[in-house]
XYZ file of C-alpha atoms in Angstrom:
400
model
C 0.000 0.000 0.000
C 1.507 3.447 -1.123
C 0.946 5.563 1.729
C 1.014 9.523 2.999
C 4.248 11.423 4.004
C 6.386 14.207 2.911
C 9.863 13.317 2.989
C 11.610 16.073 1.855
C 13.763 17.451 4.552
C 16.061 16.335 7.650
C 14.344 13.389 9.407
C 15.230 15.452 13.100
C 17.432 16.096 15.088
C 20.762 15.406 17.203
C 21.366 18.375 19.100
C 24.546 20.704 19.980
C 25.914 22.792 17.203
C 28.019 25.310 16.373
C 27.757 28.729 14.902
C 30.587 30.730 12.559
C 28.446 33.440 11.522
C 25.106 34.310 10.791
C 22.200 32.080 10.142
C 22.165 31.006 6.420
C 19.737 33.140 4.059
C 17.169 31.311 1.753
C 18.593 30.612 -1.313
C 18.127 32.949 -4.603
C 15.756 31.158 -6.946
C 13.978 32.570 -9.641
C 11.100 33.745 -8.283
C 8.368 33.294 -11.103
C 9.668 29.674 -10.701
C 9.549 29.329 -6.541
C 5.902 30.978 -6.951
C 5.231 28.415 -9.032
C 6.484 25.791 -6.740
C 4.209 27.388 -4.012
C 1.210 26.505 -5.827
C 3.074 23.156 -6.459
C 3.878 22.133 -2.535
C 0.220 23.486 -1.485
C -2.103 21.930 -3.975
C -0.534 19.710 -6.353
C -1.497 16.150 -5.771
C 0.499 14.321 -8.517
C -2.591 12.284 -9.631
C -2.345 10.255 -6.289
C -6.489 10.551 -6.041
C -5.683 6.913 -7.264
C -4.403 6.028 -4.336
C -6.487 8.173 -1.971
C -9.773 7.992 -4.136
C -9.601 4.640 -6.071
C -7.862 2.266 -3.648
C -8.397 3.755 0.109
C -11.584 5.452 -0.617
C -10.891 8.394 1.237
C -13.741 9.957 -0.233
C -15.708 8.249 1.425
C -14.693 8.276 4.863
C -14.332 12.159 4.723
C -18.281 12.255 3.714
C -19.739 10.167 6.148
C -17.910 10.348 9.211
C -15.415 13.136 9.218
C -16.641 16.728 10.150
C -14.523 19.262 11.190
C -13.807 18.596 14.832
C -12.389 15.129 13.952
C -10.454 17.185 11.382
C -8.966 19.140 13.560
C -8.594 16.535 16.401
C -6.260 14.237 14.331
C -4.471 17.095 13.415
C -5.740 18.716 9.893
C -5.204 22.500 9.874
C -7.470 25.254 8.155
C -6.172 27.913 6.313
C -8.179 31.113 7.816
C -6.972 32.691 4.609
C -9.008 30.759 2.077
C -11.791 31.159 3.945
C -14.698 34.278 2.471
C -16.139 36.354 5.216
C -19.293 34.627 5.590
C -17.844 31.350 6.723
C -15.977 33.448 9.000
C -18.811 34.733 10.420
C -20.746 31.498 10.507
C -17.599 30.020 12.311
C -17.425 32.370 14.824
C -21.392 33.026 15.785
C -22.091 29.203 15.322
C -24.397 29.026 12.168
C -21.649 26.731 11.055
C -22.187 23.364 11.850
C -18.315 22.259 12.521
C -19.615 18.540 13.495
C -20.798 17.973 10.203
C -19.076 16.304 7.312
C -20.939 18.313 4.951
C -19.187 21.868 6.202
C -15.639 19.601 5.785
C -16.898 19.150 2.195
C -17.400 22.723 2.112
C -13.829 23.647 3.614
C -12.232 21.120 0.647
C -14.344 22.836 -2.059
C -12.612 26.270 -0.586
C -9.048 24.771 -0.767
C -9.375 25.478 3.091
C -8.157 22.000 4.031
C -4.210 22.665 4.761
C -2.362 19.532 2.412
C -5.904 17.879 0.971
C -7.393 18.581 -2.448
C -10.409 17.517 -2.959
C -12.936 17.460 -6.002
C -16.911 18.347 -5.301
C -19.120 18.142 -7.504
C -23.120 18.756 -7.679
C -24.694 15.886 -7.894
C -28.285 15.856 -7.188
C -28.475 19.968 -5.873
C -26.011 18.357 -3.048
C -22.560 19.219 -2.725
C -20.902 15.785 -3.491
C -17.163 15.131 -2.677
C -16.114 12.690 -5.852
C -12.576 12.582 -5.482
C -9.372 13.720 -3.024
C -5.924 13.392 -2.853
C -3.413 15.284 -0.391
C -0.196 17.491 -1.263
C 3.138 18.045 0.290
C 1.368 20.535 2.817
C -0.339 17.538 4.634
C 3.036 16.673 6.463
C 4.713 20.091 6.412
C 2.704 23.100 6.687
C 1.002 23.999 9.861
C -0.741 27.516 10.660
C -0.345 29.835 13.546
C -3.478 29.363 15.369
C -4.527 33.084 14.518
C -7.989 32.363 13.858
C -8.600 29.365 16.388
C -6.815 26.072 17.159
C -5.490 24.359 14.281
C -7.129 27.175 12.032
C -4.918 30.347 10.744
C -2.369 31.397 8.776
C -0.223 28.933 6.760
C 3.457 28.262 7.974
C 4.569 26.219 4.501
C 7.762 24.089 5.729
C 6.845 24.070 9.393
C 6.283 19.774 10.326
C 3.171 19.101 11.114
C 3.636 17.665 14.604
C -0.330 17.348 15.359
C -0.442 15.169 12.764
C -1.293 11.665 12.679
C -1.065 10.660 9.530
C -1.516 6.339 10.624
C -4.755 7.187 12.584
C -6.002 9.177 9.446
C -5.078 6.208 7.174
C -6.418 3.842 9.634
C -9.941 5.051 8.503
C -9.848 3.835 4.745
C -12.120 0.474 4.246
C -9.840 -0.610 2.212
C -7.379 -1.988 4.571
C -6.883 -5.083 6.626
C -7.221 -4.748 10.618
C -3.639 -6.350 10.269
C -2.584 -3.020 8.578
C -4.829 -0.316 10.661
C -3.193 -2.246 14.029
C -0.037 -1.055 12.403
C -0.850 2.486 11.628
C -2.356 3.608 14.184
C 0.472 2.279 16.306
C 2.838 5.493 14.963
C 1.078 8.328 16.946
C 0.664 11.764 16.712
C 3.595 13.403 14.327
C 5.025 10.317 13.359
C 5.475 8.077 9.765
C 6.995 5.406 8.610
C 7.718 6.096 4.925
C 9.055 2.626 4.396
C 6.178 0.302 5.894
C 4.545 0.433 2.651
C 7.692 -1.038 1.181
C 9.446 -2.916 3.615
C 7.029 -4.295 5.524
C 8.275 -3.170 8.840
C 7.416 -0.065 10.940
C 9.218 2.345 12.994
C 7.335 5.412 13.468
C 9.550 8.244 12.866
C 9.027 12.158 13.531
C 7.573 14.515 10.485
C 10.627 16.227 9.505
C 10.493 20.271 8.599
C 10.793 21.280 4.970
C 12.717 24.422 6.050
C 16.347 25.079 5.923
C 17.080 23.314 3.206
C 19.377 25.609 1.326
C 23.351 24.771 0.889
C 21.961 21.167 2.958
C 22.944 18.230 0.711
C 21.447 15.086 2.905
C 18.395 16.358 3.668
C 17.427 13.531 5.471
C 18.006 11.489 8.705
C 20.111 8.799 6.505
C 21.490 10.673 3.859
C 19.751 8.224 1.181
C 19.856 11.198 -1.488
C 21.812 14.193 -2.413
C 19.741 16.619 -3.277
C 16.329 17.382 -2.861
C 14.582 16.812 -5.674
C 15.906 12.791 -4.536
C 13.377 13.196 -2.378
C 10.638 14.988 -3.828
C 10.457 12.429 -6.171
C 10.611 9.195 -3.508
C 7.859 11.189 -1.086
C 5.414 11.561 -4.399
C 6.015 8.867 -6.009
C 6.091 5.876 -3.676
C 4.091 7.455 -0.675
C 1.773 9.974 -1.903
C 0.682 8.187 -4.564
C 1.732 10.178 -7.215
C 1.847 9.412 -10.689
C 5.751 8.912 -11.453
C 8.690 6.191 -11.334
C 11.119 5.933 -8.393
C 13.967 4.192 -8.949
C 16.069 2.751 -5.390
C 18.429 -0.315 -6.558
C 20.312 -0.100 -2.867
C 17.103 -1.074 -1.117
C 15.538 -2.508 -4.129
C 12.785 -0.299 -4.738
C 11.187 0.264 -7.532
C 7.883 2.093 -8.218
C 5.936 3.258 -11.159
C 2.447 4.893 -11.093
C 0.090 5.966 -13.958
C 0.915 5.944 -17.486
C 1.835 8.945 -17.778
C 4.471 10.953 -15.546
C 3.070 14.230 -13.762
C 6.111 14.298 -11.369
C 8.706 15.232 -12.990
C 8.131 18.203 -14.363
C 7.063 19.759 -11.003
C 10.304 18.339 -9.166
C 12.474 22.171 -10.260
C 9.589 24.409 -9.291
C 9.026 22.585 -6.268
C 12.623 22.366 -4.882
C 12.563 26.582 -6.026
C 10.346 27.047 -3.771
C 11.765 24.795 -0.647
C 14.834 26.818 -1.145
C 12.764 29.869 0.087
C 11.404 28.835 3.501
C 14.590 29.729 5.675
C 14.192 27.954 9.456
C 12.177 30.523 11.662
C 13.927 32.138 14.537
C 13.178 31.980 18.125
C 10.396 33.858 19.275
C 11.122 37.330 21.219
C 11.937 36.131 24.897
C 12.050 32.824 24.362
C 15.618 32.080 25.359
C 18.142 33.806 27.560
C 20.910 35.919 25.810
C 23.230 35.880 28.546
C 22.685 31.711 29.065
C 22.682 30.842 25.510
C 26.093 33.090 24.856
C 27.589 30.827 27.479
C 26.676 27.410 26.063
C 28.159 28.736 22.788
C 31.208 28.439 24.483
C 30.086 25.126 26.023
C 29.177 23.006 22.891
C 32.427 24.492 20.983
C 34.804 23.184 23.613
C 37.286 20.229 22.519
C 35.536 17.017 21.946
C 31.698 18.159 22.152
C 29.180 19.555 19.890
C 30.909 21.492 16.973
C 32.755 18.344 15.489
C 29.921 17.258 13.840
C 27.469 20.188 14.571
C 29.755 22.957 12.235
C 29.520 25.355 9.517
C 27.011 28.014 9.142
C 24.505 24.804 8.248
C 25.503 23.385 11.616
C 26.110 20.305 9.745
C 28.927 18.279 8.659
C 26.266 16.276 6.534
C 27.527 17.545 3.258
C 31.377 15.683 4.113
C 30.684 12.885 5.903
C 27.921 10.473 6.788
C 28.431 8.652 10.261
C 28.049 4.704 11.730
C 24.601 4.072 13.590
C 27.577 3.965 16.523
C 28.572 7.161 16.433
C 25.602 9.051 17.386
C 23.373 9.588 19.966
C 19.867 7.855 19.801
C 17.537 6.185 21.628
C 16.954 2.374 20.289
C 13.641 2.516 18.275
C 10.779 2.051 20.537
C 9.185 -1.842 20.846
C 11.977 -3.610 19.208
C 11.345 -1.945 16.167
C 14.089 -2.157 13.358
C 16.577 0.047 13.390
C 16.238 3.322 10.570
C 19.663 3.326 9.606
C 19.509 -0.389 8.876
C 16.387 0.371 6.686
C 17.889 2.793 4.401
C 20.294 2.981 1.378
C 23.569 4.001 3.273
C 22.624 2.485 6.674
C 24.654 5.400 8.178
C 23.435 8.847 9.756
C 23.923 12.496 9.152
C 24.460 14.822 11.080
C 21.126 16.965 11.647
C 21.162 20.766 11.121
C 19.665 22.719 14.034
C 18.819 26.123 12.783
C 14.973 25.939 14.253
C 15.654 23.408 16.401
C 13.354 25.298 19.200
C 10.067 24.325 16.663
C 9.872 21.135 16.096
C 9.846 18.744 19.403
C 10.380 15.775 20.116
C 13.997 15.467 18.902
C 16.017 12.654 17.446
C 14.469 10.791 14.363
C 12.056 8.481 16.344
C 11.154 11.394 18.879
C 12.538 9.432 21.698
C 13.842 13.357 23.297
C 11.064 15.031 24.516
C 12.860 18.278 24.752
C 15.773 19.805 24.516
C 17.580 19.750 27.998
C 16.280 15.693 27.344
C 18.417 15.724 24.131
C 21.218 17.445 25.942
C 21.604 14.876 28.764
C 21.474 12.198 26.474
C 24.744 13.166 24.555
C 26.425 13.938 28.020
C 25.865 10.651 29.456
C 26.610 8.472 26.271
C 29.488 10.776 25.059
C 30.804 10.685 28.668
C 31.326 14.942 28.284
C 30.825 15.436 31.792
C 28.790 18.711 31.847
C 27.677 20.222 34.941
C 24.249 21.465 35.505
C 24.674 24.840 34.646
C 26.825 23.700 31.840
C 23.520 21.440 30.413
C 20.709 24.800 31.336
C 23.520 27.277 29.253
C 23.732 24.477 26.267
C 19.896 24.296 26.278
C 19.427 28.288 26.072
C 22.070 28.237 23.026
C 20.097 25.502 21.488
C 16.684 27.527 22.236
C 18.382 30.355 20.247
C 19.481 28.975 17.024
């Protein structure tokens, strides 16, 4: 089963780095092309309503049982900005039913529904939802809450950590209780964009789609060099999309459709990914004074800025690194390890510019928080920090 995931950025987070300058801009791109590519990573759904429409009948589900609340509760987002005035108004003095699936049907016909396209037609005099697919904004775009919770304005790039992309696919008919045991196993902000492939599962965080520029492994294992690498796998063997994906070092290979609606989005798409530069810390959310200390504490000999280095705060682009050499939890329940489930069964080393957005840390989530990830590295890499040592390193960390 080709399944739902957007895999086109760092799959999380180490922790530690090191900082010789300024944060990296976004990269210049064209910028007829990166608007393009806007359009592209919001609404384009490759022709995967074959896979969302045809074989898990997504349709369906969404008309019968899912209204708004449930939306929102599994971790959909609205975008306030697609929304006309009168729905606003309806929203806000309760006219609007929001626990009916019709006014979610209504929301898809807006292109309110953050990462889902759907196609509704009349049929009847009724509004009739015929078709629906989902986009790279499923997995990584969020909103800011502005309007209400889980409703505002888009944040393109930001992971969608309310997410739960197995408990959504859980819902489809189509699958076995076998499978929806499996996928609903992952929780809240987590994927496995192999299952569908390999058969196993390891849930594993939804990465951010930010920061990308001057990053060549953009991901947790360094499979591919470049993004459009993994563009291409995300749409092609987990959206849905219509496409070929071609893997000989873990044997994959995937074609959809007759004819290929992938490729020629892949160079607006990436234009526009090269855009969304990592957010910075909110106003007051770190301490100066605490985070200019553990600048000096991660850059001392033998710690953080060996691997953590460069105005990326990555040595990704040199050097890949042994499942041995960094710091993780074991996969949770005996699952397989990731490295061992990908083409160069090795690890990079994660950027951290925007490290303060996206909790829980580590590729499988297993550090709740920062000072969590912190501790972790000082016991395994024996550095011997003290406790104000670990609260300045956490401040620097909050700050990048």
């Amino acid at each position: 089963m080709r399944i739902a995931s957007m895999l086109t950025a760092a799959m999380v987070l180490a922790a530690c780095s090191s900082s010789d300058g300024p944060p990296p801009t976004p990269a210049a791109v064209d910028p007829q092309l990166a608007a393009e590519g806007k359009q592209v990573f919001r609404f384009e759904t490759f022709g995967d309503e074959t896979q969302w429409t045809d074989r898990l009948r997504m349709h369906e589900v969404i008309a019968a049982a899912i209204d708004p609340v449930t939306a929102l509760a599994v971790g959909l987002k609205v975008d306030a900005e697609a929304l006309p005035p009168a729905v606003v108004q309806g929203i806000q003095d309760g006219s609007i039913d929001l626990r009916n699936p019709a006014t979610t049907v209504a929301l898809l016909k807006l292109d309110a529904v953050v990462g889902v396209k759907g196609t509704v037609e009349t049929i009847a005099g009724k509004d009739t939802l015929t078709r629906v697919g989902i986009t790279c904004a499923l997995c990584h775009s969020t909103v800011d809450d502005s309007f209400a919770p889980g409703i505002g304005k888009r944040l393109d790039g930001w992971p969608n950590r309310d997410l739960n992309p197995g408990a959504i696919i859980a819902l489809s008919p189509a699958l076995t209780p076998a499978q929806k045991a499996v996928y609903n196993s992952w929780g809240k902000g987590k994927y496995d964009p192999r299952f569908n492939l390999d058969g196993m599962s390891s849930g594993q965080v939804i990465p951010p789609a930010y920061g990308l520029a001057g990053i060549h492994r953009i991901t947790t294992t360094g499979d591919g060099e470049d993004i459009a690498y993994w563009n291409r796998y995300v749409a092609v063997t987990q959206m849905g999309g219509h496409g070929t994906f071609n893997e000989p070092r873990i044997g994959v290979s995937v074609t959809n459709g007759a004819t290929d609606l992938v490729s020629p989005k892949l160079p607006a798409l990436q234009a526009y990914q090269l855009t969304l530069a990592a957010p910075a810390p909110p106003a007051g959310s770190f301490d100066p004074g605490a985070a200019a200390r553990g600048k000096e504490v991660f850059e001392g000999p033998g710690r953080c800025a060996g691997c953590h280095s460069g105005p990326e705060l990555t040595d990704a682009n040199e050097r890949l690194h042994s499942p041995g050499d960094v710091v993780s939890e074991p996969e949770p329940d005996g699952a397989p390890g990731w490295a061992s489930r990908s083409a160069t069964r090795m690890y990079r080393t994660s950027p951290l510019r925007g490290v303060w957005q996206h909790p829980p840390y580590f590729h499988n989530g297993s550090a709740a928080t920062l000072e969590a990830v912190v501790r972790m590295y000082d016991a395994r890499k024996a550095l011997r920090l003290t406790e104000a040592q670990i609260a300045d390193l956490v401040q620097y960390l909050k700050s990048l």
